[in-house]
């Protein structure tokens, strides 16, 4: 399977936590980056205007930007050493991609991914490729955070995401602030070097056994794309466990009608059961920024007929 | 307006008089002082007394311009600050001219799914879209309290209101206009810098203290 994600059948009781984390960590997407025509030098062949790269789901797309630009340096009009105040960004079918969400989340939400549909398109002789575009200009579209300080900016953004999730989990950002210099360097290093051991070791210092709240971002995918940040408790007021369905019902009551559920919860490219407890899901499927990202996707007509 | 100036001059030691009650009054005083200083300069330059007066006048002028800028006299396009000539209310309202909502259009290939949905889902989506267009009109507001860190100027009044559906970037924009800086770093609860796309209402409901979202701001990086 090309768009690597958790195999649905295996995610049940037979797998332990570590195996699941390993699958989440190594999930990846084949991405083809095409340069916008206006940025290309004349006489550049089609082949020279694109880059194929396999990028982990659980990282920022922009971390690959320097490599992508360097690969295309002979085809681009843009002077790599120039200082015209411009910034790069990515688009999918003319919709800008916000680099500040994990790549896998962008993929799932931009495609309003319905996992069975993707699997049925996979064949032995073809691979799934996500085709996106590279754009450049001094005025990036609304919502795109301009990249003005390279990798330091990305690191700082990521650290603040962790401080925020730490605040939600623990009630203060103390656990992140009091990481030793070595730990915080290794923490960021674990993202750059895809080092799951260090990532797990340091993130476990931040995530408590009994969290106050659980940091979750719901991504509405249709009829428009919208992100809703939530702080969910592990248990409801009546003491029962809080489930994904409980949260979704509050935000999208329209998708829950009588006995029919019209939506699916998708995280890391797989459909997760709506009755999963939010903290259990967080421990298994949380992203590298300390949040659990869940895309709200819709049940297709065919599936609805079967049910 | 006079209210602000009076209360400010009260806790300002560098001002000789605390009776400055309006911009025009204070402006006249500045001019007088300036003229006096010029006369002194032309008659007896280089005396110690002259130097101190000069410093005093300069510091007063600086102070004056600082306070003028605090009043937010210049008009802004993206952020509508309350008119300085209108009555000052205890809280400010942060508003944007265009009702920018932090939503994105769906890419074409994903929108194709909309044609393959069960009838009942289509009806649900219609309902959601109707609600979405309804909520843009809603004016539910949340309160934000600004706290300066370090030498950056204070915003007055420090409590502002903003429509709950606006993104946090608007708060930053407002702050920049208000205190006339090109760059400002904002932190929630002295802990973290929020994502500018975040909806203020979301932030408020997670991180409010009492009834207010505490936003501390600084001219340089304060919390990493």
PDB file of C-alpha atoms in Angstrom, chain A residues 92-93 95-98 100-101 110-114 142-145 156-157 160-161 163-164 167-168 172-173 177 220-231 252 254-255 257 260 262 298-302 304, chain B residues 100-111 113-114 116-121 123-125 127-129 131-132 135 183 187-199 202-203 205-207 209 221 223-224:
ATOM      1  CA  UNK A  92      -3.610  21.605  -3.694  1.00  0.00           C
ATOM      2  CA  UNK A  93      -6.067  22.335  -6.511  1.00  0.00           C
ATOM      3  CA  UNK A  95      -6.406  25.650  -2.112  1.00  0.00           C
ATOM      4  CA  UNK A  96      -3.434  26.743   0.016  1.00  0.00           C
ATOM      5  CA  UNK A  97      -1.968  24.152   2.370  1.00  0.00           C
ATOM      6  CA  UNK A  98      -1.310  25.412   5.877  1.00  0.00           C
ATOM      7  CA  UNK A 100       1.568  24.318  10.325  1.00  0.00           C
ATOM      8  CA  UNK A 101      -0.493  21.123  10.397  1.00  0.00           C
ATOM      9  CA  UNK A 110      -7.943  18.118   1.773  1.00  0.00           C
ATOM     10  CA  UNK A 111      -9.190  14.877   0.256  1.00  0.00           C
ATOM     11  CA  UNK A 112     -11.970  14.457   2.847  1.00  0.00           C
ATOM     12  CA  UNK A 113     -10.469  11.009   2.943  1.00  0.00           C
ATOM     13  CA  UNK A 114     -12.791   8.055   3.025  1.00  0.00           C
ATOM     14  CA  UNK A 142      -4.920  34.372   3.852  1.00  0.00           C
ATOM     15  CA  UNK A 143      -4.189  31.919   6.620  1.00  0.00           C
ATOM     16  CA  UNK A 144      -0.757  30.851   5.376  1.00  0.00           C
ATOM     17  CA  UNK A 145       1.888  31.770   7.938  1.00  0.00           C
ATOM     18  CA  UNK A 156       9.711  27.739  17.458  1.00  0.00           C
ATOM     19  CA  UNK A 157       6.197  27.235  16.123  1.00  0.00           C
ATOM     20  CA  UNK A 160       4.774  26.538  21.089  1.00  0.00           C
ATOM     21  CA  UNK A 161       2.339  23.917  19.871  1.00  0.00           C
ATOM     22  CA  UNK A 163       3.589  24.319  25.148  1.00  0.00           C
ATOM     23  CA  UNK A 164      -0.028  24.758  24.252  1.00  0.00           C
ATOM     24  CA  UNK A 167      -0.952  23.593  29.038  1.00  0.00           C
ATOM     25  CA  UNK A 168      -4.132  21.763  28.065  1.00  0.00           C
ATOM     26  CA  UNK A 172       0.504  24.880  32.744  1.00  0.00           C
ATOM     27  CA  UNK A 173       3.400  24.797  30.312  1.00  0.00           C
ATOM     28  CA  UNK A 177       9.583  24.869  30.043  1.00  0.00           C
ATOM     29  CA  UNK A 220     -14.255  19.592   9.267  1.00  0.00           C
ATOM     30  CA  UNK A 221     -13.701  18.576   5.624  1.00  0.00           C
ATOM     31  CA  UNK A 222     -17.076  19.196   3.956  1.00  0.00           C
ATOM     32  CA  UNK A 223     -18.871  21.433   2.989  1.00  0.00           C
ATOM     33  CA  UNK A 224     -15.894  23.639   3.792  1.00  0.00           C
ATOM     34  CA  UNK A 225     -12.648  23.108   5.645  1.00  0.00           C
ATOM     35  CA  UNK A 226     -12.591  24.371   9.180  1.00  0.00           C
ATOM     36  CA  UNK A 227     -10.584  23.501  12.273  1.00  0.00           C
ATOM     37  CA  UNK A 228     -12.082  23.331  15.706  1.00  0.00           C
ATOM     38  CA  UNK A 229      -9.792  23.061  18.670  1.00  0.00           C
ATOM     39  CA  UNK A 230     -11.167  21.238  21.674  1.00  0.00           C
ATOM     40  CA  UNK A 231     -10.081  20.416  25.169  1.00  0.00           C
ATOM     41  CA  UNK A 252     -21.857  18.329  14.279  1.00  0.00           C
ATOM     42  CA  UNK A 254     -26.603  17.248  12.050  1.00  0.00           C
ATOM     43  CA  UNK A 255     -24.514  14.169  11.286  1.00  0.00           C
ATOM     44  CA  UNK A 257     -29.790  11.467  13.097  1.00  0.00           C
ATOM     45  CA  UNK A 260     -27.999   6.871  11.637  1.00  0.00           C
ATOM     46  CA  UNK A 262     -23.536  10.108   8.621  1.00  0.00           C
ATOM     47  CA  UNK A 298     -18.649  11.568   5.404  1.00  0.00           C
ATOM     48  CA  UNK A 299     -20.190   8.178   4.800  1.00  0.00           C
ATOM     49  CA  UNK A 300     -20.653   7.609   1.052  1.00  0.00           C
ATOM     50  CA  UNK A 301     -23.938   6.713  -0.572  1.00  0.00           C
ATOM     51  CA  UNK A 302     -22.787   3.143  -1.245  1.00  0.00           C
ATOM     52  CA  UNK A 304     -25.001   4.132   3.530  1.00  0.00           C
TER      53      UNK A 304
ATOM     54  CA  UNK B 100     -12.885  36.998   7.405  1.00  0.00           C
ATOM     55  CA  UNK B 101     -13.672  33.557   8.675  1.00  0.00           C
ATOM     56  CA  UNK B 102     -10.899  31.044   9.167  1.00  0.00           C
ATOM     57  CA  UNK B 103     -12.413  28.534   6.768  1.00  0.00           C
ATOM     58  CA  UNK B 104     -11.065  27.183   3.501  1.00  0.00           C
ATOM     59  CA  UNK B 105     -12.765  26.069   0.333  1.00  0.00           C
ATOM     60  CA  UNK B 106     -12.783  22.372  -0.384  1.00  0.00           C
ATOM     61  CA  UNK B 107     -10.476  21.217  -3.218  1.00  0.00           C
ATOM     62  CA  UNK B 108     -12.354  20.153  -6.349  1.00  0.00           C
ATOM     63  CA  UNK B 109     -11.598  16.448  -6.060  1.00  0.00           C
ATOM     64  CA  UNK B 110     -12.908  16.298  -2.504  1.00  0.00           C
ATOM     65  CA  UNK B 111     -15.984  18.331  -3.381  1.00  0.00           C
ATOM     66  CA  UNK B 113     -17.866  13.564  -2.864  1.00  0.00           C
ATOM     67  CA  UNK B 114     -20.740  15.938  -2.288  1.00  0.00           C
ATOM     68  CA  UNK B 116     -22.160  10.862  -3.928  1.00  0.00           C
ATOM     69  CA  UNK B 117     -23.749  11.314  -0.568  1.00  0.00           C
ATOM     70  CA  UNK B 118     -26.943   9.870   0.809  1.00  0.00           C
ATOM     71  CA  UNK B 119     -29.906  12.238   0.608  1.00  0.00           C
ATOM     72  CA  UNK B 120     -30.034  12.538   4.344  1.00  0.00           C
ATOM     73  CA  UNK B 121     -26.402  13.760   4.450  1.00  0.00           C
ATOM     74  CA  UNK B 123     -29.899  17.691   3.879  1.00  0.00           C
ATOM     75  CA  UNK B 124     -27.618  17.775   6.922  1.00  0.00           C
ATOM     76  CA  UNK B 125     -24.992  19.687   4.944  1.00  0.00           C
ATOM     77  CA  UNK B 127     -28.460  22.769   7.331  1.00  0.00           C
ATOM     78  CA  UNK B 128     -24.813  23.281   8.330  1.00  0.00           C
ATOM     79  CA  UNK B 129     -24.266  25.751   5.511  1.00  0.00           C
ATOM     80  CA  UNK B 131     -26.162  27.824  10.081  1.00  0.00           C
ATOM     81  CA  UNK B 132     -22.695  28.924   9.015  1.00  0.00           C
ATOM     82  CA  UNK B 135     -23.411  32.641  12.648  1.00  0.00           C
ATOM     83  CA  UNK B 183       6.433  43.379  15.423  1.00  0.00           C
ATOM     84  CA  UNK B 187       1.452  34.887  24.567  1.00  0.00           C
ATOM     85  CA  UNK B 188      -1.542  33.299  26.229  1.00  0.00           C
ATOM     86  CA  UNK B 189      -1.329  33.057  30.014  1.00  0.00           C
ATOM     87  CA  UNK B 190       2.398  33.854  29.852  1.00  0.00           C
ATOM     88  CA  UNK B 191       2.933  30.394  28.393  1.00  0.00           C
ATOM     89  CA  UNK B 192       2.661  29.891  24.682  1.00  0.00           C
ATOM     90  CA  UNK B 193       2.246  31.745  21.415  1.00  0.00           C
ATOM     91  CA  UNK B 194      -0.991  30.644  19.784  1.00  0.00           C
ATOM     92  CA  UNK B 195      -1.411  29.733  16.151  1.00  0.00           C
ATOM     93  CA  UNK B 196      -2.665  32.903  14.392  1.00  0.00           C
ATOM     94  CA  UNK B 197      -5.368  30.924  12.568  1.00  0.00           C
ATOM     95  CA  UNK B 198      -6.969  29.828  15.826  1.00  0.00           C
ATOM     96  CA  UNK B 199     -10.458  31.083  16.454  1.00  0.00           C
ATOM     97  CA  UNK B 202     -11.855  28.553  20.931  1.00  0.00           C
ATOM     98  CA  UNK B 203      -8.840  30.038  22.678  1.00  0.00           C
ATOM     99  CA  UNK B 205     -13.017  28.909  26.155  1.00  0.00           C
ATOM    100  CA  UNK B 206      -9.872  26.827  26.791  1.00  0.00           C
ATOM    101  CA  UNK B 207      -7.570  29.325  28.388  1.00  0.00           C
ATOM    102  CA  UNK B 209      -8.947  33.193  33.431  1.00  0.00           C
ATOM    103  CA  UNK B 221      10.678  36.971  22.303  1.00  0.00           C
ATOM    104  CA  UNK B 223       8.891  32.854  26.383  1.00  0.00           C
ATOM    105  CA  UNK B 224      11.121  31.044  23.935  1.00  0.00           C
TER     106      UNK B 224
END
